[in-house]
């Protein structure tokens, strides 16, 4: 199954390149330059991992975008891209449900690593939900499957 | 204020304080003294007036007595009778016995001026007085008292002459008065050491000797009789030598003579020059005490002021420095952010190129190796620039600490873990000596981590390969003490002064930014601590960080 990644960053040069590199890695990647565009994108399609720049001048602030995304797609894992000045906001972002944060300028390998972890967590989550759904379908109330 | 300004200020304060303490005192003293002197002068004047009045009465009485006796005698006797020397002598002795002396001689002169009979120490019979002024006056007026004059005798004297008339014609009975006896009465009016009393005539000629003026009879007195009125008059005069003289005068002898009593006003008036030595000593001691107190207290307050000013200046300088650093920090943060973004882009672009380079056709290219090397350089320098911005941000963030409870040993352990791998590669041993009894302190954990990281990183750099880093903690009464020692190459004295300066580094451009220790210094200062360095070239370095156990007000503010 293809991992679907959405990258949100106002710096177009950065965005384009990172999208290309992730594509080359075999991830299905889409890039947008604002929080608003990101919200439109997640309406259209389901994303596994969203890379979100926390500091975007003008328009929607990264943390607000995070809140919106989490309310619309609670299962999508969000990795925050943060500068030095916004480490505190990132910590706040983690509390709001972000998976992790990466300090810019980020090493590409580190980024890929984080995406993989996020995807694994998400997939795990998906699995749990699927299992729960199956239980529901089979109408075995009270029985719990051992998951680990 | 500059040094000389403090001196001027101090001098001014001393002068003003002394003036304030002395001027009113002097004024008061002067007023009291002046009041006293005025009252004293009035008393002196009163006394002199009384004396001159009393004395003038005695003198007038003396003259009047003799005039009365002589004229009564002349009127009741006759020329023929007194022409007899034995009768004249009888009269002379009677008068002198009855009135206590005073007549020097007694003579009878006829209307032609011939001296007919004479009793006295001289032999004046046969002299003719027609040409003498007194003779003509007595013939005209009937009774006459002369001024003192020398006459035939060449002795100062004065005469009382009365005219009488009988059948044989007019004749004159003339007595010479002993000026000594007369002067004796005058001297009763003299008082004190300098007091003087004398008589002058209307022309200002002395009629009795003046002791004070050292004037003989008949010498000019130097006084102007016209200044004295008909009743007792007081005249004040200051001589050239500065004596303040008071003259009291009263006209006597039918306003022909002036009795003058003179006194030096200041004779009995206590003056400053009359003060006794002990009084002067006490005064001088008091004066000295005031001056010394003034100088000492002024000196003390000026010193205090100077100290205050210096403290204020230091505080100002510190504030300005803090302001500057804050501004610098803001700028550093801004610059770092601005540079960080392009750096990020460059890094990703380079990464993308590297991705593409992995592809088959590029690998086969002749220039593959060149591309690869160029990319590697780009990546390396992006990383280097990243390190600068990272440090600059650290520098900027050292501005406001976030206080929490911190276990220093824990922070150090964490920091050392970071460096463990690197140290092992370079054959660097890390020894620790942690005092487990040190308490947690209020401080900024991440900033402290930065501090220790900077210092230990420097130690690793200084050692290069093979060596030991020793980290020790401990405490004294007020502080935590952290020692970080290395066996590295040491710091030369010329460098030591500058290691805390921003951007000062001795390392190659890609290795050091020179911000590490300046950030460290600022952080520790913010946290209320101090950092010191001890180092010998070639023997290693020891950095000692001292942190307060409890935050002082200064750190919190
Ligand atoms: N332990 C040490 N032994 C010898 N020299 C030292 C040591 N610590 C610091 N220095 C000297 O002080 C200089 C300044 O140190 P500082 O940490 O401020 O900058 P840097 O280490 O050169 O660069 P940066 O820390 O920014 O990478 C160093 O270049 C070095 O010469
Ligand atoms: Mg350093």
XYZ file of C-alpha atoms and ligand atoms in Angstrom:
737
model
C 0.000 0.000 0.000
C 1.222 3.443 -0.864
C 1.957 5.880 1.907
C 0.212 9.144 1.273
C 2.004 12.256 2.491
C 0.876 15.882 2.486
C 3.571 18.563 2.894
C 2.497 22.044 4.000
C 5.183 24.704 3.714
C 5.037 28.270 2.410
C 8.567 28.090 1.031
C 7.857 26.876 -2.523
C 11.441 25.988 -3.396
C 11.687 23.820 -0.349
C 8.249 22.355 -0.887
C 8.811 21.367 -4.507
C 12.111 19.669 -3.808
C 10.978 17.793 -0.745
C 7.932 16.560 -2.633
C 10.135 15.327 -5.451
C 12.526 13.601 -3.069
C 9.721 11.886 -1.183
C 8.126 10.827 -4.475
C 11.443 9.356 -5.490
C 11.470 7.436 -2.224
C 8.201 5.937 -3.311
C 5.834 7.931 -1.174
C 2.739 9.415 -2.722
C 3.339 13.063 -1.888
C 1.328 16.236 -2.393
C 2.553 19.713 -1.501
C 0.540 22.803 -0.583
C 1.720 26.238 0.521
C -0.883 27.155 3.122
C -2.987 25.798 5.937
C -6.152 26.652 4.017
C -5.015 24.635 0.978
C -4.109 21.761 3.255
C -7.627 21.698 4.666
C -9.054 21.581 1.157
C -6.720 18.725 0.249
C -7.684 16.587 3.211
C -11.318 16.999 2.291
C -10.520 15.507 -1.111
C -8.324 12.654 -0.055
C -7.114 10.730 2.901
C -3.472 11.254 3.993
C -1.407 9.060 6.278
C 1.224 11.575 7.293
C 1.111 15.339 7.109
C 4.288 17.434 7.336
C 3.246 20.824 8.633
C 5.424 23.931 8.840
C 4.540 25.552 12.111
C 5.454 29.057 11.110
C 3.743 30.364 8.034
C 3.552 34.090 7.440
C 0.066 35.368 6.653
C -3.058 33.257 6.597
C -3.561 30.379 8.956
C -1.029 29.753 11.696
C 0.496 26.259 11.850
C -1.042 25.378 15.197
C -4.529 26.409 14.060
C -4.089 24.326 10.935
C -3.038 21.421 13.158
C -6.206 21.735 15.240
C -8.359 21.793 12.128
C -6.591 18.833 10.576
C -6.859 16.793 13.759
C -10.566 17.515 14.003
C -11.162 16.563 10.360
C -8.793 13.599 10.086
C -8.022 12.455 13.615
C -6.117 9.451 12.369
C -3.678 11.333 10.151
C -0.327 11.710 11.899
C 1.131 15.202 11.829
C 4.855 15.942 11.948
C 5.654 19.556 12.685
C 8.459 21.323 10.869
C 9.846 23.930 13.194
C 12.533 26.588 13.353
C 14.556 27.335 16.468
C 12.259 30.135 17.480
C 9.190 27.922 17.542
C 10.318 24.947 19.595
C 7.926 25.987 22.353
C 5.007 26.081 19.894
C 6.024 22.604 18.731
C 5.789 21.312 22.266
C 2.334 22.889 22.399
C 1.651 21.182 19.045
C 2.568 17.796 20.500
C 0.034 18.373 23.212
C -2.528 19.107 20.504
C -1.883 15.688 18.995
C 1.073 16.090 16.675
C 3.164 12.941 16.335
C 6.562 14.618 16.569
C 8.492 17.641 15.445
C 11.573 18.097 13.307
C 13.951 21.003 13.598
C 14.652 22.854 10.367
C 16.914 22.652 8.459
C 16.084 18.992 8.743
C 18.204 16.186 7.445
C 16.259 14.340 4.808
C 17.061 10.949 6.322
C 15.753 12.063 9.673
C 12.595 13.266 8.025
C 12.070 9.968 6.248
C 12.663 8.134 9.504
C 10.027 10.224 11.285
C 7.558 9.703 8.442
C 8.085 5.976 8.633
C 7.520 5.958 12.407
C 4.412 8.077 12.018
C 3.081 5.818 9.346
C 3.728 2.753 11.480
C 1.858 4.265 14.363
C -0.969 5.225 12.116
C -1.136 1.830 10.523
C -1.155 0.257 13.951
C -3.976 2.536 14.938
C -5.852 1.616 11.773
C -5.395 -2.040 12.578
C -6.812 -1.641 16.042
C -9.805 0.135 14.691
C -10.293 -2.481 12.044
C -10.132 -5.223 14.648
C -12.600 -3.416 16.819
C -14.898 -3.029 13.873
C -14.662 -6.739 13.141
C -15.498 -7.536 16.734
C -18.478 -5.304 16.453
C -19.483 -7.012 13.250
C -19.135 -10.465 14.787
C -21.127 -9.270 17.777
C -18.815 -10.500 20.468
C -19.444 -7.921 23.072
C -17.082 -8.065 26.032
C -14.373 -10.107 24.375
C -11.133 -8.436 23.815
C -8.501 -9.593 21.428
C -4.969 -9.482 22.573
C -3.321 -6.993 20.299
C 0.373 -6.983 21.144
C 31.536 63.856 37.773
C 35.237 63.902 37.269
C 37.820 63.828 40.083
C 38.600 67.579 40.090
C 34.905 68.321 40.141
C 34.534 66.351 43.349
C 37.402 68.343 44.808
C 35.755 71.632 43.900
C 32.473 70.341 45.258
C 34.125 69.278 48.498
C 35.843 72.655 48.875
C 32.607 74.475 48.240
C 30.766 72.379 50.782
C 33.443 73.064 53.377
C 33.409 76.803 52.723
C 29.626 76.977 52.814
C 29.360 74.908 55.979
C 32.002 77.010 57.689
C 30.309 80.206 56.560
C 26.961 78.976 57.788
C 28.417 78.116 61.156
C 30.611 81.167 61.562
C 28.700 84.056 60.054
C 25.708 83.991 62.431
C 28.009 83.342 65.346
C 30.199 86.272 64.435
C 27.187 88.501 63.869
C 25.747 87.543 67.229
C 29.055 88.115 68.951
C 29.480 91.411 67.247
C 25.964 92.566 68.112
C 26.410 91.656 71.751
C 29.784 93.307 71.851
C 28.491 96.363 70.052
C 25.549 96.740 72.443
C 27.855 96.377 75.380
C 30.331 98.894 73.955
C 27.592 101.389 73.306
C 26.282 101.156 76.858
C 29.805 101.377 78.126
C 30.484 104.513 76.086
C 27.330 106.121 77.403
C 28.427 105.383 80.953
C 31.851 106.816 80.291
C 30.324 109.958 78.844
C 28.006 110.348 81.811
C 30.821 109.911 84.251
C 32.996 112.369 82.414
C 30.226 114.915 82.264
C 29.691 114.547 85.986
C 33.392 114.872 86.673
C 33.899 117.857 84.486
C 30.921 119.587 86.050
C 32.151 118.909 89.585
C 35.670 119.975 88.800
C 34.612 123.120 87.018
C 32.560 124.093 90.036
C 35.589 123.672 92.337
C 37.748 125.730 89.998
C 35.187 128.518 89.668
C 34.773 128.447 93.423
C 38.541 128.734 93.879
C 38.749 131.735 91.583
C 35.602 133.348 92.933
C 36.853 133.002 96.510
C 40.066 134.814 95.703
C 38.379 137.436 93.640
C 35.923 138.168 96.456
C 38.636 138.333 99.114
C 40.821 140.580 97.039
C 38.095 142.971 96.010
C 36.651 143.134 99.543
C 40.096 143.829 100.930
C 40.842 146.447 98.316
C 37.519 148.192 98.818
C 37.819 148.275 102.597
C 41.482 149.336 102.707
C 43.402 152.259 101.184
C 46.445 152.694 98.996
C 48.316 154.397 101.787
C 47.682 151.492 104.135
C 48.744 148.697 101.820
C 51.640 150.615 100.444
C 53.232 149.656 103.694
C 54.909 146.325 103.027
C 54.234 145.053 106.555
C 50.495 145.567 106.050
C 50.641 143.942 102.694
C 52.540 140.969 104.083
C 49.962 140.636 106.873
C 47.195 140.522 104.269
C 49.108 138.015 102.097
C 49.639 135.632 104.970
C 46.081 135.960 106.223
C 44.670 135.072 102.827
C 47.027 132.166 102.289
C 46.395 130.793 105.774
C 42.642 131.148 105.548
C 42.228 129.692 102.061
C 44.856 126.973 102.080
C 47.421 128.773 99.968
C 47.338 129.585 96.315
C 48.773 133.104 96.284
C 52.358 133.372 95.149
C 52.693 137.005 95.735
C 50.670 140.149 96.298
C 51.399 143.594 94.990
C 50.078 147.114 94.954
C 50.225 149.135 91.780
C 49.205 152.738 91.363
C 47.167 154.155 88.528
C 50.273 155.006 86.573
C 51.322 151.382 86.548
C 54.171 151.656 88.994
C 54.633 148.714 91.282
C 54.574 150.307 94.713
C 54.573 147.512 97.234
C 55.220 143.730 96.850
C 55.164 140.618 98.984
C 56.559 137.470 97.368
C 59.576 135.564 96.220
C 60.588 137.996 93.492
C 61.698 141.571 93.657
C 59.331 143.356 91.401
C 59.221 146.799 93.043
C 59.867 149.530 90.599
C 58.513 147.714 87.552
C 56.032 149.616 85.508
C 52.979 147.720 84.085
C 51.450 150.453 82.000
C 52.312 148.674 78.802
C 50.928 145.330 79.919
C 47.546 144.243 78.621
C 46.153 143.107 81.940
C 46.862 146.503 83.520
C 44.778 148.333 81.012
C 41.999 145.767 81.265
C 41.790 145.963 85.039
C 41.773 149.733 84.910
C 38.874 149.508 82.518
C 36.894 146.627 84.015
C 37.642 146.877 87.770
C 38.357 143.185 88.218
C 40.345 140.912 85.996
C 41.610 137.377 85.839
C 44.423 136.953 83.387
C 45.298 133.974 81.213
C 48.460 132.229 82.167
C 51.477 134.063 80.897
C 55.219 134.316 81.489
C 55.488 137.977 82.479
C 58.672 139.515 83.930
C 59.284 136.447 85.982
C 59.713 134.052 83.129
C 57.484 131.601 84.983
C 53.983 130.639 83.906
C 51.453 132.255 86.158
C 48.255 134.116 86.128
C 46.994 137.026 88.101
C 43.837 138.262 89.726
C 43.759 141.995 89.879
C 41.138 144.275 91.400
C 40.895 148.042 91.120
C 40.067 150.169 94.124
C 39.766 153.874 94.481
C 40.210 156.246 97.358
C 41.068 159.879 97.841
C 44.558 159.416 96.620
C 43.240 158.025 93.342
C 42.793 154.577 91.739
C 45.086 151.744 92.683
C 45.306 148.038 91.975
C 45.666 145.101 94.282
C 47.161 142.274 92.321
C 47.684 138.665 93.358
C 49.607 136.046 91.461
C 48.081 132.616 91.631
C 50.237 129.561 91.886
C 49.347 127.567 88.758
C 50.449 124.413 90.580
C 47.705 124.618 93.168
C 45.236 125.427 90.475
C 46.467 122.528 88.382
C 46.166 120.219 91.364
C 42.448 120.857 91.483
C 42.292 120.185 87.770
C 44.040 116.862 88.099
C 41.337 115.610 90.493
C 39.276 115.200 87.376
C 41.818 112.823 85.859
C 41.026 109.111 85.941
C 42.584 105.877 84.812
C 45.848 105.366 83.039
C 45.154 107.648 80.156
C 42.560 110.007 81.552
C 43.556 113.634 81.299
C 42.216 116.931 82.552
C 43.469 120.377 81.690
C 42.414 123.892 81.045
C 42.778 125.822 77.869
C 41.920 129.372 77.097
C 39.676 130.503 74.278
C 42.662 130.433 71.913
C 43.342 126.792 72.731
C 46.498 127.490 74.741
C 47.082 125.225 77.723
C 46.468 126.909 81.032
C 47.456 123.872 83.015
C 49.738 121.016 82.095
C 48.161 118.152 80.218
C 49.487 114.815 81.234
C 48.013 112.873 78.392
C 49.084 115.245 75.675
C 52.456 115.808 77.350
C 51.865 119.477 76.914
C 53.362 122.093 79.174
C 51.577 125.162 80.272
C 51.261 127.737 77.499
C 51.798 125.158 74.782
C 49.036 124.987 72.183
C 46.671 122.151 73.122
C 45.739 121.357 69.569
C 42.083 121.527 70.513
C 39.412 123.700 69.041
C 37.528 125.327 71.944
C 34.791 126.580 69.664
C 33.416 123.055 69.452
C 32.342 123.200 73.069
C 29.001 124.789 73.849
C 27.949 126.821 76.860
C 26.939 123.859 78.974
C 28.964 120.671 79.494
C 29.746 119.328 76.044
C 31.064 115.967 74.975
C 33.219 115.810 71.859
C 34.494 112.580 70.346
C 37.574 112.394 68.261
C 39.692 109.677 66.712
C 43.391 110.428 66.595
C 45.673 109.515 63.768
C 47.057 106.634 65.772
C 43.542 105.183 66.015
C 42.723 106.137 69.594
C 39.127 106.979 70.204
C 39.216 109.972 72.517
C 36.294 111.505 74.322
C 36.556 115.082 75.483
C 34.126 116.573 77.952
C 34.455 120.293 78.327
C 32.897 123.058 80.368
C 33.607 126.725 80.270
C 34.813 128.243 83.522
C 36.145 131.583 84.716
C 33.352 133.537 83.088
C 33.740 131.576 79.874
C 37.358 132.518 79.465
C 38.754 129.102 80.137
C 37.681 125.687 79.159
C 38.112 122.770 81.498
C 38.642 119.662 79.405
C 38.527 116.089 80.638
C 39.809 113.572 78.159
C 39.627 109.850 78.192
C 40.509 107.027 75.830
C 37.152 105.410 75.185
C 38.678 101.992 74.696
C 40.825 102.059 77.803
C 38.514 100.054 79.985
C 36.429 98.550 77.224
C 37.422 94.907 76.936
C 38.644 94.256 73.401
C 39.702 91.095 71.627
C 43.324 91.960 72.107
C 42.774 91.959 75.886
C 41.676 88.297 75.900
C 43.537 86.005 78.197
C 45.557 83.157 76.756
C 43.251 80.456 78.103
C 40.255 82.197 76.565
C 42.082 82.359 73.280
C 43.067 78.696 73.607
C 39.492 77.630 74.280
C 38.316 79.722 71.363
C 40.946 78.240 69.062
C 40.116 74.691 70.163
C 36.436 75.293 69.470
C 37.346 76.781 66.112
C 39.534 73.821 65.297
C 36.772 71.413 66.351
C 34.290 73.099 64.052
C 36.720 73.157 61.152
C 37.788 69.547 61.660
C 34.205 68.344 62.012
C 33.219 70.231 58.895
C 36.121 68.907 56.871
C 35.635 65.331 58.081
C 31.880 65.203 57.630
C 32.109 66.909 54.269
C 34.811 64.511 53.210
C 32.663 61.612 54.329
C 29.577 62.776 52.507
C 31.491 63.607 49.366
C 33.087 60.169 49.459
C 29.652 58.603 49.916
C 28.384 60.643 47.014
C 31.311 59.654 44.876
C 30.694 56.013 45.713
C 26.988 56.354 44.920
C 27.771 58.023 41.636
C 30.191 55.298 40.731
C 27.674 52.600 41.593
C 25.079 54.404 39.534
C 27.476 54.713 36.652
C 28.288 51.030 36.868
C 24.612 50.193 36.990
C 24.005 52.433 34.004
C 26.840 50.862 32.095
C 25.469 47.452 32.997
C 21.978 48.430 31.856
C 23.316 49.840 28.624
C 25.327 46.676 28.120
C 22.258 44.543 28.831
C 20.255 46.646 26.402
C 22.919 46.281 23.777
C 23.092 42.555 24.280
C 19.314 42.266 24.087
C 19.310 44.222 20.835
C 22.174 42.122 19.561
C 20.313 38.984 20.580
C 17.202 40.078 18.716
C 19.224 40.830 15.659
C 21.086 37.556 15.897
C 17.802 35.690 16.116
C 16.415 37.588 13.123
C 19.499 36.981 11.025
C 19.625 33.324 12.011
C 16.007 32.794 10.972
C 16.520 34.585 7.715
C 19.547 32.462 6.947
C 17.996 29.234 8.166
C 15.309 29.160 5.489
C 17.605 29.493 2.483
C 19.928 27.014 4.164
C 17.085 24.555 4.408
C 16.309 25.029 0.746
C 19.933 24.648 -0.282
C 20.157 21.480 1.795
C 17.069 19.935 0.211
C 18.119 20.956 -3.268
C 21.500 19.387 -2.705
C 19.753 16.293 -1.384
C 17.597 16.166 -4.469
C 20.666 16.391 -6.661
C 22.258 13.593 -4.682
C 19.086 11.505 -5.191
C 19.329 12.077 -8.929
C 23.025 11.328 -8.936
C 22.238 7.864 -7.681
C 20.592 7.106 -11.016
C 22.329 4.946 -13.535
C 22.999 7.415 -16.292
C 24.615 9.936 -13.942
C 26.789 7.307 -12.385
C 28.194 6.584 -15.791
C 28.969 10.241 -16.483
C 32.586 11.342 -16.726
C 31.986 14.089 -14.256
C 30.250 11.954 -11.670
C 33.105 12.265 -9.212
C 33.232 16.071 -9.643
C 29.495 16.363 -9.026
C 29.701 14.134 -6.023
C 32.520 16.138 -4.476
C 30.821 19.451 -5.182
C 27.655 18.190 -3.539
C 29.591 16.983 -0.568
C 31.159 20.442 -0.147
C 27.751 22.086 -0.410
C 26.389 19.771 2.264
C 29.412 20.335 4.493
C 29.170 24.103 4.290
C 25.439 24.130 4.739
C 26.048 22.234 7.929
C 28.721 24.723 8.982
C 26.421 27.663 8.323
C 23.717 25.807 10.193
C 25.985 25.556 13.179
C 26.519 29.327 13.140
C 22.829 30.055 13.030
C 22.248 27.479 15.718
C 24.771 29.172 17.987
C 23.412 32.582 17.184
C 19.977 31.410 18.188
C 21.431 29.966 21.349
C 23.011 33.316 21.995
C 19.735 35.072 21.415
C 17.899 32.651 23.637
C 20.383 33.129 26.483
C 18.553 36.396 27.070
C 15.611 35.235 29.146
C 16.099 32.223 31.388
C 13.145 30.025 32.348
C 13.528 29.052 35.991
C 12.736 25.582 37.274
C 14.126 23.140 39.816
C 17.312 21.699 38.399
C 19.493 18.827 39.524
C 22.938 19.876 38.352
C 24.414 16.373 38.537
C 21.593 15.174 36.313
C 22.160 17.914 33.765
C 25.879 17.130 33.671
C 25.251 13.409 33.209
C 22.901 14.105 30.294
C 25.428 16.431 28.700
C 28.228 13.914 29.039
C 26.056 11.212 27.441
C 25.773 13.438 24.391
C 29.501 13.616 24.087
C 30.349 10.078 25.085
C 30.531 8.695 21.614
C 32.658 11.545 20.314
C 35.005 11.291 23.291
C 35.502 7.585 22.848
C 36.463 8.008 19.224
C 39.130 10.485 20.231
C 40.442 8.419 23.100
C 39.303 10.885 25.720
C 38.569 9.609 29.212
C 35.845 11.334 31.172
C 36.113 11.226 34.969
C 33.285 12.396 37.161
C 33.249 13.318 40.809
C 29.684 14.244 41.643
C 28.765 15.309 45.148
C 25.397 13.612 45.637
C 24.563 15.874 48.561
C 24.171 19.011 46.457
C 20.608 20.281 46.480
C 18.438 21.103 43.526
C 18.567 24.758 42.605
C 16.286 27.096 40.755
C 17.796 27.606 37.328
C 17.274 27.130 33.599
C 17.890 23.507 32.665
C 18.349 23.844 28.928
C 20.573 26.883 29.271
C 22.736 25.072 31.808
C 22.971 22.162 29.408
C 24.150 24.577 26.775
C 26.731 25.971 29.199
C 28.205 22.583 30.057
C 28.061 21.465 26.454
C 30.029 24.513 25.367
C 32.686 24.083 28.023
C 33.100 20.345 27.543
C 33.104 20.709 23.750
C 35.941 23.191 24.117
C 37.755 20.730 26.372
C 37.366 17.984 23.769
C 38.667 20.348 21.087
C 41.612 21.347 23.268
C 42.607 17.752 23.918
C 42.157 16.685 20.289
C 43.350 13.104 20.868
C 44.185 11.314 24.110
C 43.484 13.010 27.370
C 41.200 13.298 30.342
C 38.280 15.510 31.178
C 37.352 15.693 34.853
C 33.946 16.993 35.886
C 33.356 17.649 39.572
C 30.520 19.160 41.566
C 30.436 20.437 45.111
C 29.089 23.248 47.224
C 30.011 25.806 49.805
C 27.814 27.900 52.085
C 26.122 29.848 49.313
C 27.026 28.292 46.013
C 27.265 25.228 43.881
C 30.718 24.835 42.391
C 31.252 22.937 39.150
C 34.807 22.273 37.970
C 35.482 21.122 34.429
C 39.139 20.268 33.939
C 40.920 19.086 30.826
C 44.433 17.980 29.985
C 44.369 19.857 26.712
C 46.733 22.363 25.222
C 45.857 25.179 27.632
C 45.153 28.835 26.966
C 47.993 31.336 26.508
C 47.679 34.478 28.646
C 47.228 36.705 25.606
C 44.224 34.663 24.530
C 42.752 34.246 28.013
C 41.521 37.845 28.147
C 39.419 37.402 25.045
C 37.918 33.945 25.242
C 34.577 35.290 26.472
C 34.287 37.800 23.633
C 31.685 36.997 20.968
C 33.202 35.640 17.754
C 36.619 35.222 19.301
C 38.068 31.891 18.261
C 41.450 30.339 17.632
C 39.904 27.467 15.750
C 39.713 26.890 12.023
C 36.767 28.608 10.370
C 34.716 25.446 9.891
C 35.304 24.287 13.453
C 34.610 27.288 15.695
C 32.305 30.256 15.600
C 33.716 31.884 18.729
C 30.264 32.186 20.235
C 30.434 29.249 22.659
C 32.017 30.909 25.665
C 30.361 34.298 25.148
C 26.980 32.573 25.277
C 28.154 30.584 28.278
C 29.263 33.736 30.040
C 25.981 35.515 29.396
C 23.882 32.592 30.514
C 25.789 32.177 33.761
C 25.577 35.876 34.446
C 21.822 35.759 33.872
C 21.533 32.850 36.239
C 23.311 34.848 38.926
C 26.527 32.861 38.806
C 30.114 33.369 37.771
C 32.585 31.583 35.544
C 36.341 31.597 36.018
C 39.136 30.051 34.093
C 42.540 28.799 35.208
C 44.932 27.667 32.574
C 48.580 27.054 31.794
C 49.764 26.758 28.269
C 50.499 23.113 27.544
C 49.156 21.881 30.899
C 45.427 22.049 30.535
C 42.550 24.217 31.599
C 40.033 24.330 34.397
C 36.738 26.186 34.093
C 34.925 26.801 37.367
C 31.245 27.617 37.267
C 29.704 28.948 40.461
C 25.909 29.025 40.763
C 23.962 30.480 43.689
C 22.046 27.986 45.867
C 19.264 30.509 46.236
C 18.357 33.178 43.754
C 19.185 36.680 44.807
C 16.808 39.538 44.165
C 19.111 40.754 41.420
C 18.754 37.570 39.410
C 14.993 37.497 39.757
C 14.735 41.140 38.696
N 39.398 24.177 27.416
C 40.066 25.006 26.589
N 41.381 24.796 26.320
C 42.049 25.632 25.487
N 41.500 26.691 24.849
C 40.203 26.939 25.077
C 39.423 26.117 25.936
N 38.174 26.635 25.982
C 38.175 27.710 25.145
N 39.374 27.913 24.623
C 39.780 28.993 23.716
O 38.787 29.997 23.737
C 38.331 30.255 22.395
C 36.892 30.666 22.430
O 36.075 29.590 22.789
P 34.582 29.585 22.372
O 33.934 28.372 22.928
O 33.990 30.880 22.738
O 34.647 29.530 20.822
P 35.073 28.297 19.913
O 35.100 27.074 20.711
O 36.303 28.705 19.208
O 33.874 28.272 18.885
P 32.394 27.627 19.129
O 32.325 27.228 20.554
O 31.489 28.724 18.783
O 32.328 26.490 18.204
C 38.613 29.017 21.662
O 38.777 29.288 20.304
C 39.903 28.512 22.298
O 41.017 29.157 21.776
Mg 33.504 26.407 21.905
